């Protein structure tokens, strides 16, 4: 699999910008994982952290699901990798976990996210509410939050990838 990242346009309407930047960050995480074995993708960054590239992808699967399914449209789908007994289960990869499964789950959630957001305006409010304030979220807020979430974790991915094989890049 070869990941090609497309730079976001430098001049476009707001929605195109937001969707382009989100897609760029999705592609960046996939790019950071490209060409590695399952064992390398399960490699933790540095002790005592369990953070791995596969764990980041699993985490982003659950994040995509949460914001674009549970919050945005009120879909009652539960988490994929974590639960009450293991709140950080998305990051707890084992020797049985594979890249093929993690990548497929992530891509499936991205596809659903795109479909759920497609017919909505940026000012459209979510069906789900903020747990502390009871307020809904606009689609614009969700897009911005997802860009922030990916950007933060792509920084982690940079460091993990460099530790694994020395590869660096933007």
Coordinates of C-alpha atoms in Angstrom, one line a residue:
X1 CA 0.0 0.0 0.0
X2 CA 1.4 3.4 -1.0
X3 CA -0.1 6.4 0.8
X4 CA -0.2 9.6 -1.2
X5 CA -0.9 12.7 0.8
X6 CA -2.7 15.6 -1.0
X7 CA -1.8 19.0 0.3
X8 CA -4.9 21.0 1.3
X9 CA -5.8 23.9 -1.1
X10 CA -4.4 27.3 -0.3
X11 CA -7.5 29.0 -1.3
X12 CA -11.0 27.5 -1.0
X13 CA -14.2 27.8 0.8
X14 CA -14.3 27.0 4.5
X15 CA -15.8 23.5 4.2
X16 CA -13.3 22.4 1.5
X17 CA -10.5 23.7 3.7
X18 CA -11.7 21.8 6.8
X19 CA -12.4 18.6 5.0
X20 CA -9.1 18.9 3.1
X21 CA -7.1 19.4 6.3
X22 CA -8.8 16.5 8.1
X23 CA -8.1 14.3 5.1
X24 CA -4.5 15.4 5.0
X25 CA -4.0 14.4 8.7
X26 CA -5.7 11.1 8.1
X27 CA -3.4 10.4 5.2
X28 CA -0.4 11.5 7.4
X29 CA -1.1 8.9 10.0
X30 CA -1.5 6.2 7.4
X31 CA 1.8 7.4 5.8
X32 CA 3.6 7.2 9.1
X33 CA 2.5 3.5 9.3
X34 CA 3.4 2.7 5.7
X35 CA 5.9 -0.1 5.0
X36 CA 6.1 -1.4 8.5
X37 CA 5.5 -5.0 9.8
X38 CA 2.7 -5.8 12.3
X39 CA 5.5 -6.2 14.9
X40 CA 6.9 -2.8 14.2
X41 CA 3.4 -1.2 14.2
X42 CA 2.9 -2.8 17.7
X43 CA 6.2 -1.4 19.0
X44 CA 5.7 0.9 21.9
X45 CA 7.4 4.3 21.8
X46 CA 9.4 4.3 25.1
X47 CA 8.7 2.6 28.4
X48 CA 6.6 2.9 30.4
X49 CA 4.3 4.2 27.6
X50 CA 2.4 1.6 25.6
X51 CA 1.8 4.1 22.7
X52 CA 2.4 2.5 19.3
X53 CA 1.5 3.3 15.7
X54 CA -1.1 0.5 15.7
X55 CA -2.5 1.8 18.9
X56 CA -2.8 5.3 17.5
X57 CA -4.8 4.0 14.5
X58 CA -7.1 1.9 16.7
X59 CA -7.6 5.0 18.9
X60 CA -8.5 7.2 15.9
X61 CA -11.0 4.5 14.8
X62 CA -12.8 5.0 18.0
X63 CA -12.4 8.8 17.9
X64 CA -13.9 8.9 14.3
X65 CA -16.7 6.6 15.6
X66 CA -17.4 8.8 18.6
X67 CA -17.5 12.1 16.9
X68 CA -19.1 11.3 13.6
X69 CA -21.5 8.6 14.7
X70 CA -22.3 8.8 18.3
X71 CA -22.1 12.6 18.7
X72 CA -23.0 14.0 15.3
X73 CA -25.9 11.8 14.3
X74 CA -26.8 10.1 17.6
X75 CA -25.9 6.6 16.5
X76 CA -25.8 4.3 19.6
X77 CA -22.7 2.4 18.3
X78 CA -20.4 1.4 21.1
X79 CA -16.6 1.7 21.1
X80 CA -14.5 -0.7 19.0
X81 CA -11.5 -1.3 21.2
X82 CA -12.1 0.1 24.7
X83 CA -14.7 -0.4 27.3
X84 CA -15.4 -0.1 31.0
X85 CA -13.0 -2.8 32.0
X86 CA -10.2 -1.3 29.8
X87 CA -10.8 2.4 29.1
X88 CA -7.5 2.5 27.2
X89 CA -8.1 -0.7 25.2
X90 CA -7.5 1.0 21.9
X91 CA -3.8 1.6 22.9
X92 CA -3.4 -1.9 24.4
X93 CA -2.3 -3.9 21.4
X94 CA -1.3 -7.5 21.6
X95 CA 0.6 -10.0 19.4
X96 CA -2.8 -11.1 18.1
X97 CA -3.7 -7.6 16.8
X98 CA -3.0 -7.1 13.1
X99 CA -2.5 -4.0 10.9
X100 CA -5.0 -5.4 8.4
X101 CA -7.7 -5.4 11.0
X102 CA -6.8 -2.1 12.6
X103 CA -6.5 -0.4 9.2
X104 CA -9.8 -1.8 7.9
X105 CA -11.7 -0.7 11.0
X106 CA -10.2 2.8 10.8
X107 CA -11.0 3.1 7.1
X108 CA -14.6 1.9 7.7
X109 CA -15.1 4.5 10.4
X110 CA -13.6 7.2 8.1
X111 CA -16.1 6.2 5.4
X112 CA -19.0 6.4 7.8
X113 CA -17.7 9.8 9.0
X114 CA -17.7 11.2 5.5
X115 CA -21.2 9.9 4.8
X116 CA -22.6 11.2 8.0
X117 CA -21.2 14.7 7.5
X118 CA -21.9 14.9 3.7
X119 CA -25.4 16.3 3.9
X120 CA -24.9 18.6 6.8
X121 CA -24.0 22.3 6.9
X122 CA -21.1 23.5 9.1
X123 CA -23.5 25.2 11.4
X124 CA -25.6 22.0 11.8
X125 CA -25.8 20.9 15.4
X126 CA -25.1 17.4 16.7
X127 CA -27.7 15.1 18.1
X128 CA -25.3 14.2 20.9
X129 CA -24.6 16.7 23.6
X130 CA -21.6 17.8 25.6
X131 CA -21.6 15.8 28.9
X132 CA -20.7 18.8 31.0
X133 CA -22.7 21.6 29.4
X134 CA -25.6 19.7 27.7
X135 CA -24.9 21.8 24.6
X136 CA -24.7 20.3 21.1
X137 CA -21.6 20.7 18.8
X138 CA -21.6 22.2 15.4
X139 CA -20.2 20.2 12.5
X140 CA -17.6 23.0 12.2
X141 CA -16.5 22.4 15.8
X142 CA -16.2 18.6 15.2
X143 CA -14.1 19.1 12.1
X144 CA -11.8 21.5 14.0
X145 CA -11.5 19.1 16.9
X146 CA -10.7 16.2 14.6
X147 CA -8.0 18.2 12.9
X148 CA -6.5 19.0 16.3
X149 CA -6.8 15.4 17.4
X150 CA -5.0 14.0 14.4
X151 CA -2.4 16.8 14.5
X152 CA -1.5 15.9 18.1
X153 CA -1.3 12.2 17.4
X154 CA 0.6 12.7 14.2
X155 CA 3.3 14.3 16.3
X156 CA 3.4 11.2 18.4
X157 CA 3.5 9.1 15.3
X158 CA 6.5 11.1 14.0
X159 CA 8.5 10.2 17.2
X160 CA 7.4 6.5 17.2
X161 CA 8.3 6.0 13.5
X162 CA 11.7 7.6 14.0
X163 CA 12.4 5.3 16.9
X164 CA 11.4 2.2 14.9
X165 CA 13.4 2.8 11.7
X166 CA 14.8 6.3 11.7
X167 CA 12.3 7.6 9.1
X168 CA 11.4 11.2 9.6
X169 CA 9.4 13.7 7.6
X170 CA 6.7 16.3 7.9

